[in-house]
């Protein structure tokens, strides 16, 4: 299965923020949307960074309460690993495992077109394995 298929099933809508939003605003959006990360995007749709719950915890540990008023650009992960629509689940799983992150923006021609989370990848991988097991069970009972 590819990222294109995941996006076709779940949709390609991504919650983003501009780099000038404060960390306090970002925390509120994460809580309201019940999500764990936000893509920080420029006005033209290019990815400037990503801010996750881990990034926020690191900012608070380093700067205390003063971090709340700082722009998200001061605390986001600026070097973002992305993938394209043609990436496979296995490739995305490897990216996430090696990079120790749980969200991968999907980009095409330098622009954000979706976001894949570890939950998306695991759910599709489990569905694939279950379908393979069922096919094997069906084959065995027919033999």
N, CA and C atoms as an extended XYZ file, in Angstrom:
429
Properties=species:S:1:pos:R:3:atomname:S:1:resname:S:1:resid:I:1 pbc="F F F"
N         0.848       -1.182        0.000 N   UNK     1
C         0.000        0.000        0.000 CA  UNK     1
C         0.889        1.239        0.000 C   UNK     1
N         0.423        2.266       -0.685 N   UNK     2
C         1.186        3.515       -0.785 CA  UNK     2
C         0.537        4.637        0.021 C   UNK     2
N         1.287        5.700        0.185 N   UNK     3
C         0.783        6.894        0.861 CA  UNK     3
C        -0.418        7.457        0.106 C   UNK     3
N        -0.405        7.373       -1.218 N   UNK     4
C        -1.539        7.867       -2.011 CA  UNK     4
C        -2.824        7.165       -1.591 C   UNK     4
N        -2.751        5.876       -1.356 N   UNK     5
C        -3.934        5.113       -0.942 CA  UNK     5
C        -4.392        5.519        0.461 C   UNK     5
N        -3.437        5.715        1.357 N   UNK     6
C        -3.782        6.165        2.713 CA  UNK     6
C        -4.502        7.507        2.642 C   UNK     6
N        -3.961        8.440        1.856 N   UNK     7
C        -4.587        9.762        1.744 CA  UNK     7
C        -5.962        9.680        1.091 C   UNK     7
N        -6.115        8.750        0.135 N   UNK     8
C        -7.419        8.575       -0.511 CA  UNK     8
C        -8.447        8.078        0.495 C   UNK     8
N        -8.023        7.234        1.428 N   UNK     9
C        -8.938        6.681        2.435 CA  UNK     9
C        -9.220        7.660        3.568 C   UNK     9
N        -8.197        8.359        4.051 N   UNK    10
C        -8.378        9.221        5.221 CA  UNK    10
C        -8.613       10.683        4.872 C   UNK    10
N        -8.253       11.070        3.666 N   UNK    11
C        -8.361       12.462        3.266 CA  UNK    11
C        -7.010       13.140        3.345 C   UNK    11
N        -6.916       14.273        2.677 N   UNK    12
C        -5.628       14.953        2.621 CA  UNK    12
C        -5.619       16.270        3.392 C   UNK    12
N        -6.646       16.504        4.159 N   UNK    13
C        -6.724       17.727        4.947 CA  UNK    13
C        -5.654       17.712        6.047 C   UNK    13
N        -4.933       18.811        6.200 N   UNK    14
C        -3.883       18.927        7.203 CA  UNK    14
C        -4.087       20.224        7.977 C   UNK    14
N        -4.009       20.131        9.294 N   UNK    15
C        -4.075       21.325       10.127 CA  UNK    15
C        -2.678       21.932       10.146 C   UNK    15
N        -2.581       23.192        9.763 N   UNK    16
C        -1.292       23.876        9.723 CA  UNK    16
C        -1.355       25.172       10.515 C   UNK    16
N        -0.175       25.685       10.833 N   UNK    17
C        -0.048       27.000       11.460 CA  UNK    17
C         1.081       27.737       10.775 C   UNK    17
N         1.035       29.050       10.860 N   UNK    18
C         2.125       29.862       10.343 CA  UNK    18
C         3.249       29.928       11.356 C   UNK    18
N         4.456       30.208       10.918 N   UNK    19
C         5.609       30.237       11.813 CA  UNK    19
C         5.562       31.339       12.868 C   UNK    19
N         4.681       32.321       12.692 N   UNK    20
C         4.591       33.431       13.638 CA  UNK    20
C         3.618       33.165       14.792 C   UNK    20
N         2.844       32.080       14.729 N   UNK    21
C         1.925       31.758       15.833 CA  UNK    21
C         2.733       31.488       17.098 C   UNK    21
N         2.149       31.796       18.244 N   UNK    22
C         2.859       31.546       19.502 CA  UNK    22
C         2.694       30.089       19.912 C   UNK    22
N         3.592       29.647       20.758 N   UNK    23
C         3.519       28.280       21.260 CA  UNK    23
C         2.211       28.076       22.026 C   UNK    23
N         1.762       29.102       22.722 N   UNK    24
C         0.493       29.025       23.438 CA  UNK    24
C        -0.664       28.765       22.472 C   UNK    24
N        -0.681       29.448       21.334 N   UNK    25
C        -1.721       29.233       20.325 CA  UNK    25
C        -1.648       27.817       19.749 C   UNK    25
N        -0.438       27.343       19.527 N   UNK    26
C        -0.238       25.995       18.991 CA  UNK    26
C        -0.775       24.950       19.963 C   UNK    26
N        -0.481       25.113       21.234 N   UNK    27
C        -0.956       24.170       22.250 CA  UNK    27
C        -2.482       24.127       22.247 C   UNK    27
N        -3.115       25.271       22.133 N   UNK    28
C        -4.580       25.328       22.113 CA  UNK    28
C        -5.137       24.596       20.896 C   UNK    28
N        -4.523       24.776       19.725 N   UNK    29
C        -4.976       24.097       18.505 CA  UNK    29
C        -4.819       22.582       18.653 C   UNK    29
N        -3.666       22.148       19.172 N   UNK    30
C        -3.446       20.710       19.371 CA  UNK    30
C        -4.511       20.123       20.300 C   UNK    30
N        -4.814       20.834       21.368 N   UNK    31
C        -5.821       20.356       22.323 CA  UNK    31
C        -7.217       20.350       21.697 C   UNK    31
N        -7.573       21.410       21.004 N   UNK    32
C        -8.899       21.507       20.383 CA  UNK    32
C        -9.114       20.434       19.317 C   UNK    32
N        -8.079       20.182       18.520 N   UNK    33
C        -8.186       19.218       17.413 CA  UNK    33
C        -7.870       17.786       17.854 C   UNK    33
N        -7.362       17.639       19.077 N   UNK    34
C        -6.988       16.318       19.625 CA  UNK    34
C        -5.979       15.615       18.716 C   UNK    34
N        -4.914       16.372       18.383 N   UNK    35
C        -3.852       15.847       17.535 CA  UNK    35
C        -2.504       16.061       18.231 C   UNK    35
N        -1.469       15.407       17.729 N   UNK    36
C        -0.172       15.441       18.390 CA  UNK    36
C         0.883       16.288       17.718 C   UNK    36
N         0.589       16.814       16.532 N   UNK    37
C         1.573       17.636       15.829 CA  UNK    37
C         0.876       18.529       14.815 C   UNK    37
N         1.534       19.621       14.490 N   UNK    38
C         1.051       20.546       13.471 CA  UNK    38
C         2.170       20.817       12.481 C   UNK    38
N         1.812       20.863       11.228 N   UNK    39
C         2.778       21.270       10.215 CA  UNK    39
C         2.818       22.791       10.235 C   UNK    39
N         4.021       23.319       10.269 N   UNK    40
C         4.225       24.766       10.193 CA  UNK    40
C         4.464       25.068        8.720 C   UNK    40
N         3.557       25.834        8.136 N   UNK    41
C         3.604       26.072        6.689 CA  UNK    41
C         3.727       27.555        6.377 C   UNK    41
N         4.454       27.826        5.331 N   UNK    42
C         4.534       29.190        4.810 CA  UNK    42
C         3.241       29.489        4.063 C   UNK    42
N         3.016       30.746        3.748 N   UNK    43
C         1.800       31.159        3.045 CA  UNK    43
C         1.651       30.474        1.687 C   UNK    43
N         2.758       30.119        1.046 N   UNK    44
C         2.697       29.480       -0.269 CA  UNK    44
C         2.505       27.968       -0.208 C   UNK    44
N         2.326       27.426        1.002 N   UNK    45
C         2.076       25.995        1.145 CA  UNK    45
C         3.313       25.145        1.332 C   UNK    45
N         4.487       25.757        1.357 N   UNK    46
C         5.701       24.987        1.600 CA  UNK    46
C         5.846       24.714        3.098 C   UNK    46
N         6.468       23.607        3.413 N   UNK    47
C         6.651       23.200        4.804 CA  UNK    47
C         7.853       23.942        5.387 C   UNK    47
N         7.605       24.682        6.467 N   UNK    48
C         8.674       25.391        7.171 CA  UNK    48
C         9.208       24.560        8.322 C   UNK    48
N         8.347       23.678        8.847 N   UNK    49
C         8.735       22.850        9.981 CA  UNK    49
C         7.561       22.051       10.473 C   UNK    49
N         7.771       21.411       11.614 N   UNK    50
C         6.701       20.678       12.276 CA  UNK    50
C         6.882       20.879       13.772 C   UNK    50
N         5.776       21.028       14.481 N   UNK    51
C         5.816       21.192       15.933 CA  UNK    51
C         5.004       20.068       16.544 C   UNK    51
N         5.645       19.309       17.410 N   UNK    52
C         4.989       18.168       18.038 CA  UNK    52
C         4.927       18.383       19.551 C   UNK    52
N         4.202       17.493       20.198 N   UNK    53
C         4.126       17.551       21.659 CA  UNK    53
C         5.522       17.457       22.271 C   UNK    53
N         6.376       16.649       21.692 N   UNK    54
C         7.759       16.523       22.189 CA  UNK    54
C         8.505       17.844       22.078 C   UNK    54
N         8.340       18.531       20.948 N   UNK    55
C         8.996       19.834       20.774 CA  UNK    55
C         8.532       20.820       21.844 C   UNK    55
N         7.256       20.782       22.142 N   UNK    56
C         6.694       21.684       23.152 CA  UNK    56
C         7.262       21.368       24.532 C   UNK    56
N         7.346       20.091       24.861 N   UNK    57
C         7.910       19.700       26.162 CA  UNK    57
C         9.373       20.133       26.277 C   UNK    57
N        10.127       19.990       25.200 N   UNK    58
C        11.535       20.424       25.217 CA  UNK    58
C        11.622       21.944       25.413 C   UNK    58
N        10.756       22.681       24.734 N   UNK    59
C        10.752       24.144       24.869 CA  UNK    59
C        10.435       24.557       26.298 C   UNK    59
N         9.459       23.911       26.899 N   UNK    60
C         9.087       24.241       28.279 CA  UNK    60
C        10.188       23.857       29.254 C   UNK    60
N        10.854       22.738       29.011 N   UNK    61
C        11.951       22.318       29.884 CA  UNK    61
C        13.122       23.301       29.807 C   UNK    61
N        13.383       23.822       28.616 N   UNK    62
C        14.511       24.740       28.418 CA  UNK    62
C        14.206       26.177       28.851 C   UNK    62
N        12.978       26.627       28.556 N   UNK    63
C        12.674       28.047       28.716 CA  UNK    63
C        11.585       28.357       29.738 C   UNK    63
N        10.971       27.343       30.292 N   UNK    64
C         9.903       27.574       31.256 CA  UNK    64
C         8.722       28.277       30.623 C   UNK    64
N         8.009       29.039       31.402 N   UNK    65
C         6.793       29.713       30.958 CA  UNK    65
C         7.006       30.743       29.861 C   UNK    65
N         8.223       31.255       29.724 N   UNK    66
C         8.468       32.249       28.677 CA  UNK    66
C         8.322       31.648       27.277 C   UNK    66
N         8.387       30.320       27.171 N   UNK    67
C         8.239       29.662       25.864 CA  UNK    67
C         6.845       29.879       25.281 C   UNK    67
N         5.847       30.050       26.115 N   UNK    68
C         4.473       30.194       25.640 CA  UNK    68
C         4.293       31.372       24.682 C   UNK    68
N         5.042       32.450       24.909 N   UNK    69
C         4.881       33.656       24.106 CA  UNK    69
C         5.801       33.702       22.882 C   UNK    69
N         6.677       32.734       22.755 N   UNK    70
C         7.627       32.709       21.637 CA  UNK    70
C         6.936       32.209       20.371 C   UNK    70
N         7.426       32.625       19.210 N   UNK    71
C         6.849       32.107       17.968 CA  UNK    71
C         7.177       30.621       17.807 C   UNK    71
N         6.280       29.912       17.172 N   UNK    72
C         6.474       28.481       16.965 CA  UNK    72
C         7.766       28.216       16.199 C   UNK    72
N         8.182       29.146       15.356 N   UNK    73
C         9.411       28.969       14.579 CA  UNK    73
C        10.642       28.814       15.469 C   UNK    73
N        10.573       29.307       16.696 N   UNK    74
C        11.702       29.197       17.620 CA  UNK    74
C        11.821       27.796       18.221 C   UNK    74
N        10.761       27.006       18.162 N   UNK    75
C        10.755       25.707       18.830 CA  UNK    75
C        10.421       24.528       17.925 C   UNK    75
N        10.045       24.795       16.700 N   UNK    76
C         9.659       23.705       15.790 CA  UNK    76
C        10.898       22.939       15.328 C   UNK    76
N        10.655       21.757       14.794 N   UNK    77
C        11.689       21.008       14.105 CA  UNK    77
C        11.715       21.556       12.685 C   UNK    77
N        12.822       22.197       12.321 N   UNK    78
C        12.894       22.855       11.019 CA  UNK    78
C        13.297       21.895        9.904 C   UNK    78
N        14.076       20.882       10.231 N   UNK    79
C        14.490       19.906        9.222 CA  UNK    79
C        13.488       18.761        9.229 C   UNK    79
N        12.514       18.856        8.364 N   UNK    80
C        11.406       17.917        8.345 CA  UNK    80
C        11.628       16.850        7.273 C   UNK    80
N        11.463       15.610        7.676 N   UNK    81
C        11.506       14.510        6.726 CA  UNK    81
C        10.124       14.389        6.109 C   UNK    81
N        10.053       14.400        4.798 N   UNK    82
C         8.780       14.287        4.089 CA  UNK    82
C         8.817       13.064        3.189 C   UNK    82
N         7.680       12.751        2.625 N   UNK    83
C         7.603       11.675        1.641 CA  UNK    83
C         6.662       12.119        0.529 C   UNK    83
N         6.627       11.326       -0.520 N   UNK    84
C         5.723       11.597       -1.628 CA  UNK    84
C         4.590       10.593       -1.646 C   UNK    84
N         3.643       10.784       -2.530 N   UNK    85
C         2.482        9.892       -2.653 CA  UNK    85
C         2.864        8.445       -2.951 C   UNK    85
N         3.969        8.252       -3.662 N   UNK    86
C         4.335        6.901       -4.083 CA  UNK    86
C         5.069        6.105       -3.011 C   UNK    86
N         5.392        6.721       -1.891 N   UNK    87
C         6.075        6.000       -0.810 CA  UNK    87
C         5.184        4.876       -0.292 C   UNK    87
N         5.810        3.760        0.042 N   UNK    88
C         5.056        2.618        0.583 CA  UNK    88
C         4.954        2.729        2.100 C   UNK    88
N         4.054        1.955        2.670 N   UNK    89
C         3.918        1.910        4.125 CA  UNK    89
C         5.243        1.511        4.762 C   UNK    89
N         5.901        0.525        4.176 N   UNK    90
C         7.169        0.052        4.719 CA  UNK    90
C         8.228        1.163        4.711 C   UNK    90
N         8.270        1.949        3.638 N   UNK    91
C         9.224        3.055        3.567 CA  UNK    91
C         8.928        4.111        4.626 C   UNK    91
N         7.653        4.426        4.825 N   UNK    92
C         7.268        5.421        5.829 CA  UNK    92
C         7.551        4.893        7.233 C   UNK    92
N         7.293        3.615        7.461 N   UNK    93
C         7.597        3.013        8.768 CA  UNK    93
C         9.090        3.112        9.065 C   UNK    93
N         9.913        2.883        8.073 N   UNK    94
C        11.365        2.976        8.249 CA  UNK    94
C        11.769        4.411        8.560 C   UNK    94
N        11.202        5.373        7.827 N   UNK    95
C        11.488        6.787        8.101 CA  UNK    95
C        11.151        7.139        9.551 C   UNK    95
N         9.967        6.729        9.989 N   UNK    96
C         9.512        7.049       11.340 CA  UNK    96
C        10.381        6.382       12.400 C   UNK    96
N        10.726        5.125       12.163 N   UNK    97
C        11.543        4.393       13.133 CA  UNK    97
C        12.947        4.983       13.214 C   UNK    97
N        13.572        5.184       12.074 N   UNK    98
C        14.937        5.716       12.050 CA  UNK    98
C        15.006        7.140       12.586 C   UNK    98
N        14.003        7.960       12.263 N   UNK    99
C        13.995        9.353       12.688 CA  UNK    99
C        13.393        9.587       14.053 C   UNK    99
N        12.737        8.566       14.604 N   UNK   100
C        12.081        8.645       15.913 CA  UNK   100
C        11.040        9.760       15.970 C   UNK   100
N        10.169        9.782       14.927 N   UNK   101
C         9.048       10.714       14.906 CA  UNK   101
C         7.799        9.979       14.460 C   UNK   101
N         6.638       10.599       14.666 N   UNK   102
C         5.366        9.929       14.428 CA  UNK   102
C         4.503       10.558       13.349 C   UNK   102
N         5.005       11.604       12.697 N   UNK   103
C         4.233       12.288       11.656 CA  UNK   103
C         5.137       12.606       10.481 C   UNK   103
N         4.654       12.321        9.274 N   UNK   104
C         5.419       12.608        8.063 CA  UNK   104
C         4.540       13.423        7.104 C   UNK   104
N         4.921       14.660        6.849 N   UNK   105
C         4.193       15.440        5.835 CA  UNK   105
C         4.406       14.820        4.450 C   UNK   105
N         3.360       14.859        3.649 N   UNK   106
C         3.418       14.357        2.280 CA  UNK   106
C         3.471       15.584        1.375 C   UNK   106
N         4.500       15.648        0.540 N   UNK   107
C         4.692       16.809       -0.318 CA  UNK   107
C         4.779       16.388       -1.777 C   UNK   107
N         4.347       17.293       -2.617 N   UNK   108
C         4.435       17.100       -4.060 CA  UNK   108
C         4.810       18.446       -4.664 C   UNK   108
N         5.846       18.457       -5.467 N   UNK   109
C         6.352       19.701       -6.064 CA  UNK   109
C         6.635       20.756       -5.001 C   UNK   109
N         7.158       20.308       -3.850 N   UNK   110
C         7.517       21.223       -2.776 CA  UNK   110
C         6.370       21.732       -1.934 C   UNK   110
N         5.154       21.291       -2.228 N   UNK   111
C         3.976       21.769       -1.490 CA  UNK   111
C         3.343       20.649       -0.672 C   UNK   111
N         2.816       21.014        0.478 N   UNK   112
C         2.147       20.076        1.371 CA  UNK   112
C         0.839       19.590        0.762 C   UNK   112
N         0.659       18.253        0.696 N   UNK   113
C        -0.594       17.704        0.162 CA  UNK   113
C        -1.262       16.733        1.127 C   UNK   113
N        -0.625       16.470        2.266 N   UNK   114
C        -1.208       15.552        3.234 CA  UNK   114
C        -0.261       15.308        4.393 C   UNK   114
N        -0.712       14.489        5.327 N   UNK   115
C         0.085       14.132        6.495 CA  UNK   115
C        -0.239       12.692        6.852 C   UNK   115
N         0.787       11.914        7.111 N   UNK   116
C         0.607       10.518        7.510 CA  UNK   116
C         1.153       10.369        8.924 C   UNK   116
N         0.360        9.779        9.798 N   UNK   117
C         0.788        9.552       11.179 CA  UNK   117
C         1.108        8.077       11.386 C   UNK   117
N         1.756        7.794       12.479 N   UNK   118
C         2.067        6.410       12.809 CA  UNK   118
C         0.775        5.605       12.954 C   UNK   118
N        -0.276        6.232       13.452 N   UNK   119
C        -1.567        5.552       13.569 CA  UNK   119
C        -2.125        5.145       12.220 C   UNK   119
N        -1.983        6.018       11.232 N   UNK   120
C        -2.437        5.708        9.869 CA  UNK   120
C        -1.681        4.507        9.320 C   UNK   120
N        -0.382        4.519        9.490 N   UNK   121
C         0.474        3.466        8.948 CA  UNK   121
C         0.191        2.135        9.632 C   UNK   121
N         0.126        2.148       10.956 N   UNK   122
C        -0.108        0.905       11.700 CA  UNK   122
C        -1.484        0.327       11.377 C   UNK   122
N        -2.497        1.167       11.316 N   UNK   123
C        -3.848        0.672       11.006 CA  UNK   123
C        -3.886       -0.012        9.647 C   UNK   123
N        -3.247        0.595        8.647 N   UNK   124
C        -3.245       -0.016        7.303 CA  UNK   124
C        -2.407       -1.275        7.266 C   UNK   124
N        -1.300       -1.297        7.999 N   UNK   125
C        -0.438       -2.481        8.033 CA  UNK   125
C        -1.180       -3.646        8.688 C   UNK   125
N        -1.883       -3.389        9.768 N   UNK   126
C        -2.662       -4.437       10.444 CA  UNK   126
C        -3.742       -4.961        9.517 C   UNK   126
N        -4.433       -4.078        8.821 N   UNK   127
C        -5.483       -4.501        7.887 CA  UNK   127
C        -4.913       -5.388        6.786 C   UNK   127
N        -3.737       -5.035        6.290 N   UNK   128
C        -3.093       -5.833        5.244 CA  UNK   128
C        -2.732       -7.213        5.763 C   UNK   128
N        -2.139       -7.282        6.939 N   UNK   129
C        -1.747       -8.571        7.531 CA  UNK   129
C        -2.977       -9.436        7.794 C   UNK   129
N        -4.045       -8.835        8.323 N   UNK   130
C        -5.271       -9.597        8.580 CA  UNK   130
C        -5.870      -10.139        7.283 C   UNK   130
N        -5.847       -9.348        6.227 N   UNK   131
C        -6.365       -9.809        4.936 CA  UNK   131
C        -5.524      -10.968        4.398 C   UNK   131
N        -4.206      -10.882        4.550 N   UNK   132
C        -3.335      -11.978        4.116 CA  UNK   132
C        -3.604      -13.242        4.915 C   UNK   132
N        -3.784      -13.117        6.212 N   UNK   133
C        -4.079      -14.285        7.054 CA  UNK   133
C        -5.408      -14.920        6.669 C   UNK   133
N        -6.395      -14.084        6.394 N   UNK   134
C        -7.699      -14.615        5.993 CA  UNK   134
C        -7.593      -15.341        4.657 C   UNK   134
N        -6.838      -14.789        3.737 N   UNK   135
C        -6.645      -15.441        2.438 CA  UNK   135
C        -5.970      -16.796        2.613 C   UNK   135
N        -4.989      -16.869        3.501 N   UNK   136
C        -4.322      -18.153        3.771 CA  UNK   136
C        -5.282      -19.149        4.413 C   UNK   136
N        -6.089      -18.689        5.361 N   UNK   137
C        -7.076      -19.573        5.996 CA  UNK   137
C        -8.060      -20.113        4.957 C   UNK   137
N        -8.530      -19.226        4.089 N   UNK   138
C        -9.457      -19.634        3.027 CA  UNK   138
C        -8.812      -20.645        2.103 C   UNK   138
N        -7.552      -20.434        1.764 N   UNK   139
C        -6.836      -21.351        0.884 CA  UNK   139
C        -6.681      -22.722        1.530 C   UNK   139
N        -6.346      -22.721        2.821 N   UNK   140
C        -6.144      -23.988        3.529 CA  UNK   140
C        -7.447      -24.760        3.622 C   UNK   140
N        -8.546      -24.094        3.916 N   UNK   141
C        -9.821      -24.807        4.048 CA  UNK   141
C       -10.358      -25.288        2.704 C   UNK   141
N        -9.918      -24.688        1.615 N   UNK   142
C       -10.350      -25.125        0.278 CA  UNK   142
C        -9.516      -26.312       -0.202 C   UNK   142
N        -8.327      -26.463        0.332 N   UNK   143
C        -7.420      -27.526       -0.145 CA  UNK   143
C        -7.795      -28.897        0.324 C   UNK   143
